[in-house]
């Protein structure tokens, strides 16, 4: 399987190098396993890091990314991947001319039979290529508003870390390229080889959450306003109330109410509660912290109020959710 990994000005270097390394690790894992070495060629996965003209590009922190090939020199890969990239202060894509060059190439590769894939902000390349239109796609919370605004005909798969729709594969957060790579490995070499790669390199990773109850409004036309509101609640003040949130966003309570109604079809209180519970879900999966402490960390002074809010959104208790996700993680590993 030939895999082309896109590099643009402002690409995330760790995603590009990490994807290449994970496929390299898989080749080594296959070669070291007698059961698999006889089934697969010595180099099951071949990766190419590509740019439009084959010249090096600068990453997000001003370091040069080595390039293996131009678009033309890459021929017809089996898979083309757009990793995450830097966005501007307004959370809009930069270097649109380069992105559109890449989008044209991705469209051509797709039309010729390649699987096209993107992680995180790399979804912009697929959007510009028209490959998200009327397709379901996965993304992460702080990018979702921008993508839905730019590509209103696309269908966000909220709460899913990976989504595939008619030859278009997408994943969510900053390090979701790991899930993307494992999915591609499984397609090409089977579940056993994907598990072997995971065991060799990812055994200490927590199983990423697959289930979050998302409000219907959060998939509507979004703006940096909603992203900033989520950031304040998640990172700065989980116990914030509507009046304090309005102040932090330099607006009035009445304007806040109107904006949330238009942008997310939620009241400010509903929005705050949803973000708190999403944060709690992450903590329940990825830590062993007590439910009482999670309640406090998510802005609840009373554990009873936290449990009630959690039940209303997730339709189960925090303890049940933790047990359910632990069982799913165990099933996934086996």
JSON list of C-alpha atoms in Angstrom, two decimals, residues 23-127:
[
{"chain": "A", "resi": 23, "resn": "UNK", "atom": "CA", "xyz": [3.53, 2.64, 9.13]},
{"chain": "A", "resi": 24, "resn": "UNK", "atom": "CA", "xyz": [7.30, 1.96, 9.40]},
{"chain": "A", "resi": 25, "resn": "UNK", "atom": "CA", "xyz": [6.73, 0.29, 12.80]},
{"chain": "A", "resi": 26, "resn": "UNK", "atom": "CA", "xyz": [4.05, -1.87, 11.18]},
{"chain": "A", "resi": 27, "resn": "UNK", "atom": "CA", "xyz": [6.49, -3.05, 8.51]},
{"chain": "A", "resi": 28, "resn": "UNK", "atom": "CA", "xyz": [8.97, -3.97, 11.24]},
{"chain": "A", "resi": 29, "resn": "UNK", "atom": "CA", "xyz": [6.26, -5.72, 13.27]},
{"chain": "A", "resi": 30, "resn": "UNK", "atom": "CA", "xyz": [5.22, -7.79, 10.25]},
{"chain": "A", "resi": 31, "resn": "UNK", "atom": "CA", "xyz": [8.82, -8.75, 9.45]},
{"chain": "A", "resi": 32, "resn": "UNK", "atom": "CA", "xyz": [9.42, -9.83, 13.05]},
{"chain": "A", "resi": 33, "resn": "UNK", "atom": "CA", "xyz": [6.33, -12.05, 13.16]},
{"chain": "A", "resi": 34, "resn": "UNK", "atom": "CA", "xyz": [6.73, -15.43, 11.38]},
{"chain": "A", "resi": 35, "resn": "UNK", "atom": "CA", "xyz": [2.97, -15.79, 11.11]},
{"chain": "A", "resi": 36, "resn": "UNK", "atom": "CA", "xyz": [2.65, -12.48, 9.26]},
{"chain": "A", "resi": 37, "resn": "UNK", "atom": "CA", "xyz": [5.98, -12.28, 7.40]},
{"chain": "A", "resi": 38, "resn": "UNK", "atom": "CA", "xyz": [4.99, -15.13, 5.08]},
{"chain": "A", "resi": 39, "resn": "UNK", "atom": "CA", "xyz": [1.67, -13.45, 4.26]},
{"chain": "A", "resi": 40, "resn": "UNK", "atom": "CA", "xyz": [2.87, -9.92, 3.55]},
{"chain": "A", "resi": 41, "resn": "UNK", "atom": "CA", "xyz": [5.70, -8.44, 1.47]},
{"chain": "A", "resi": 42, "resn": "UNK", "atom": "CA", "xyz": [8.80, -7.03, 3.12]},
{"chain": "A", "resi": 43, "resn": "UNK", "atom": "CA", "xyz": [7.54, -3.49, 2.71]},
{"chain": "A", "resi": 44, "resn": "UNK", "atom": "CA", "xyz": [3.78, -3.73, 3.12]},
{"chain": "A", "resi": 45, "resn": "UNK", "atom": "CA", "xyz": [3.43, 0.04, 3.61]},
{"chain": "A", "resi": 46, "resn": "UNK", "atom": "CA", "xyz": [5.36, 2.63, 1.63]},
{"chain": "A", "resi": 47, "resn": "UNK", "atom": "CA", "xyz": [4.99, 6.26, 2.68]},
{"chain": "A", "resi": 48, "resn": "UNK", "atom": "CA", "xyz": [5.74, 9.44, 0.75]},
{"chain": "A", "resi": 49, "resn": "UNK", "atom": "CA", "xyz": [5.66, 12.94, 2.22]},
{"chain": "A", "resi": 50, "resn": "UNK", "atom": "CA", "xyz": [4.45, 15.16, -0.61]},
{"chain": "A", "resi": 51, "resn": "UNK", "atom": "CA", "xyz": [4.12, 18.85, -1.40]},
{"chain": "A", "resi": 52, "resn": "UNK", "atom": "CA", "xyz": [2.80, 20.48, -4.56]},
{"chain": "A", "resi": 53, "resn": "UNK", "atom": "CA", "xyz": [6.20, 21.07, -6.16]},
{"chain": "A", "resi": 54, "resn": "UNK", "atom": "CA", "xyz": [8.33, 18.67, -4.12]},
{"chain": "A", "resi": 55, "resn": "UNK", "atom": "CA", "xyz": [10.07, 21.50, -2.26]},
{"chain": "A", "resi": 56, "resn": "UNK", "atom": "CA", "xyz": [10.41, 21.54, 1.57]},
{"chain": "A", "resi": 57, "resn": "UNK", "atom": "CA", "xyz": [7.81, 23.49, 3.53]},
{"chain": "A", "resi": 58, "resn": "UNK", "atom": "CA", "xyz": [7.81, 25.14, 6.96]},
{"chain": "A", "resi": 59, "resn": "UNK", "atom": "CA", "xyz": [5.88, 23.54, 9.82]},
{"chain": "A", "resi": 60, "resn": "UNK", "atom": "CA", "xyz": [3.85, 25.35, 12.50]},
{"chain": "A", "resi": 61, "resn": "UNK", "atom": "CA", "xyz": [7.00, 26.30, 14.44]},
{"chain": "A", "resi": 62, "resn": "UNK", "atom": "CA", "xyz": [9.19, 27.32, 11.53]},
{"chain": "A", "resi": 63, "resn": "UNK", "atom": "CA", "xyz": [11.05, 24.04, 10.98]},
{"chain": "A", "resi": 64, "resn": "UNK", "atom": "CA", "xyz": [11.57, 22.62, 7.52]},
{"chain": "A", "resi": 65, "resn": "UNK", "atom": "CA", "xyz": [9.66, 19.47, 6.66]},
{"chain": "A", "resi": 66, "resn": "UNK", "atom": "CA", "xyz": [11.52, 17.04, 4.39]},
{"chain": "A", "resi": 67, "resn": "UNK", "atom": "CA", "xyz": [9.61, 16.21, 1.22]},
{"chain": "A", "resi": 68, "resn": "UNK", "atom": "CA", "xyz": [9.90, 12.97, -0.78]},
{"chain": "A", "resi": 69, "resn": "UNK", "atom": "CA", "xyz": [7.91, 13.89, -3.86]},
{"chain": "A", "resi": 70, "resn": "UNK", "atom": "CA", "xyz": [5.81, 16.41, -5.72]},
{"chain": "A", "resi": 71, "resn": "UNK", "atom": "CA", "xyz": [2.16, 15.69, -6.46]},
{"chain": "A", "resi": 72, "resn": "UNK", "atom": "CA", "xyz": [3.09, 14.75, -10.02]},
{"chain": "A", "resi": 73, "resn": "UNK", "atom": "CA", "xyz": [5.96, 12.51, -8.97]},
{"chain": "A", "resi": 74, "resn": "UNK", "atom": "CA", "xyz": [3.82, 10.62, -6.44]},
{"chain": "A", "resi": 75, "resn": "UNK", "atom": "CA", "xyz": [1.90, 8.83, -9.18]},
{"chain": "A", "resi": 76, "resn": "UNK", "atom": "CA", "xyz": [-1.33, 7.19, -7.98]},
{"chain": "A", "resi": 77, "resn": "UNK", "atom": "CA", "xyz": [-1.09, 6.33, -4.26]},
{"chain": "A", "resi": 78, "resn": "UNK", "atom": "CA", "xyz": [-3.57, 3.98, -2.62]},
{"chain": "A", "resi": 79, "resn": "UNK", "atom": "CA", "xyz": [-4.17, 6.45, 0.21]},
{"chain": "A", "resi": 80, "resn": "UNK", "atom": "CA", "xyz": [-3.69, 10.21, 0.52]},
{"chain": "A", "resi": 81, "resn": "UNK", "atom": "CA", "xyz": [-3.74, 11.82, 3.97]},
{"chain": "A", "resi": 82, "resn": "UNK", "atom": "CA", "xyz": [-4.10, 15.47, 5.00]},
{"chain": "A", "resi": 83, "resn": "UNK", "atom": "CA", "xyz": [-2.78, 15.89, 8.58]},
{"chain": "A", "resi": 84, "resn": "UNK", "atom": "CA", "xyz": [-3.59, 18.84, 10.82]},
{"chain": "A", "resi": 85, "resn": "UNK", "atom": "CA", "xyz": [-2.44, 22.37, 10.02]},
{"chain": "A", "resi": 86, "resn": "UNK", "atom": "CA", "xyz": [-2.20, 25.77, 11.63]},
{"chain": "A", "resi": 87, "resn": "UNK", "atom": "CA", "xyz": [-5.27, 28.01, 11.62]},
{"chain": "A", "resi": 88, "resn": "UNK", "atom": "CA", "xyz": [-5.34, 31.78, 11.88]},
{"chain": "A", "resi": 89, "resn": "UNK", "atom": "CA", "xyz": [-6.39, 33.77, 14.98]},
{"chain": "A", "resi": 90, "resn": "UNK", "atom": "CA", "xyz": [-9.95, 33.80, 13.58]},
{"chain": "A", "resi": 91, "resn": "UNK", "atom": "CA", "xyz": [-9.83, 29.97, 13.37]},
{"chain": "A", "resi": 92, "resn": "UNK", "atom": "CA", "xyz": [-9.94, 30.13, 9.59]},
{"chain": "A", "resi": 93, "resn": "UNK", "atom": "CA", "xyz": [-7.45, 28.30, 7.33]},
{"chain": "A", "resi": 94, "resn": "UNK", "atom": "CA", "xyz": [-4.30, 30.06, 6.17]},
{"chain": "A", "resi": 95, "resn": "UNK", "atom": "CA", "xyz": [-2.55, 29.71, 2.78]},
{"chain": "A", "resi": 96, "resn": "UNK", "atom": "CA", "xyz": [-5.79, 29.00, 0.92]},
{"chain": "A", "resi": 97, "resn": "UNK", "atom": "CA", "xyz": [-4.00, 29.04, -2.44]},
{"chain": "A", "resi": 98, "resn": "UNK", "atom": "CA", "xyz": [-1.78, 26.11, -1.34]},
{"chain": "A", "resi": 99, "resn": "UNK", "atom": "CA", "xyz": [-4.73, 24.34, 0.26]},
{"chain": "A", "resi": 100, "resn": "UNK", "atom": "CA", "xyz": [-6.71, 24.60, -2.97]},
{"chain": "A", "resi": 101, "resn": "UNK", "atom": "CA", "xyz": [-3.80, 23.17, -4.97]},
{"chain": "A", "resi": 102, "resn": "UNK", "atom": "CA", "xyz": [-3.75, 20.22, -2.58]},
{"chain": "A", "resi": 103, "resn": "UNK", "atom": "CA", "xyz": [-7.54, 19.94, -2.73]},
{"chain": "A", "resi": 104, "resn": "UNK", "atom": "CA", "xyz": [-7.46, 19.66, -6.52]},
{"chain": "A", "resi": 105, "resn": "UNK", "atom": "CA", "xyz": [-4.89, 16.87, -6.27]},
{"chain": "A", "resi": 106, "resn": "UNK", "atom": "CA", "xyz": [-6.87, 15.06, -3.53]},
{"chain": "A", "resi": 107, "resn": "UNK", "atom": "CA", "xyz": [-9.98, 15.19, -5.71]},
{"chain": "A", "resi": 108, "resn": "UNK", "atom": "CA", "xyz": [-8.08, 13.74, -8.64]},
{"chain": "A", "resi": 109, "resn": "UNK", "atom": "CA", "xyz": [-6.64, 10.94, -6.47]},
{"chain": "A", "resi": 110, "resn": "UNK", "atom": "CA", "xyz": [-10.11, 10.16, -5.09]},
{"chain": "A", "resi": 111, "resn": "UNK", "atom": "CA", "xyz": [-11.64, 10.08, -8.57]},
{"chain": "A", "resi": 112, "resn": "UNK", "atom": "CA", "xyz": [-8.88, 7.63, -9.57]},
{"chain": "A", "resi": 113, "resn": "UNK", "atom": "CA", "xyz": [-9.76, 5.28, -6.70]},
{"chain": "A", "resi": 114, "resn": "UNK", "atom": "CA", "xyz": [-7.61, 6.37, -3.75]},
{"chain": "A", "resi": 115, "resn": "UNK", "atom": "CA", "xyz": [-8.87, 6.39, -0.18]},
{"chain": "A", "resi": 116, "resn": "UNK", "atom": "CA", "xyz": [-8.67, 10.00, 1.02]},
{"chain": "A", "resi": 117, "resn": "UNK", "atom": "CA", "xyz": [-8.22, 10.79, 4.69]},
{"chain": "A", "resi": 118, "resn": "UNK", "atom": "CA", "xyz": [-7.74, 13.74, 7.02]},
{"chain": "A", "resi": 119, "resn": "UNK", "atom": "CA", "xyz": [-7.13, 14.29, 10.70]},
{"chain": "A", "resi": 120, "resn": "UNK", "atom": "CA", "xyz": [-8.17, 17.41, 12.63]},
{"chain": "A", "resi": 121, "resn": "UNK", "atom": "CA", "xyz": [-7.80, 20.64, 10.70]},
{"chain": "A", "resi": 122, "resn": "UNK", "atom": "CA", "xyz": [-6.67, 18.65, 7.65]},
{"chain": "A", "resi": 123, "resn": "UNK", "atom": "CA", "xyz": [-10.39, 18.28, 7.00]},
{"chain": "A", "resi": 124, "resn": "UNK", "atom": "CA", "xyz": [-10.22, 21.71, 5.33]},
{"chain": "A", "resi": 125, "resn": "UNK", "atom": "CA", "xyz": [-8.40, 20.12, 2.38]},
{"chain": "A", "resi": 126, "resn": "UNK", "atom": "CA", "xyz": [-11.23, 17.62, 1.94]},
{"chain": "A", "resi": 127, "resn": "UNK", "atom": "CA", "xyz": [-13.80, 20.37, 2.31]}
]
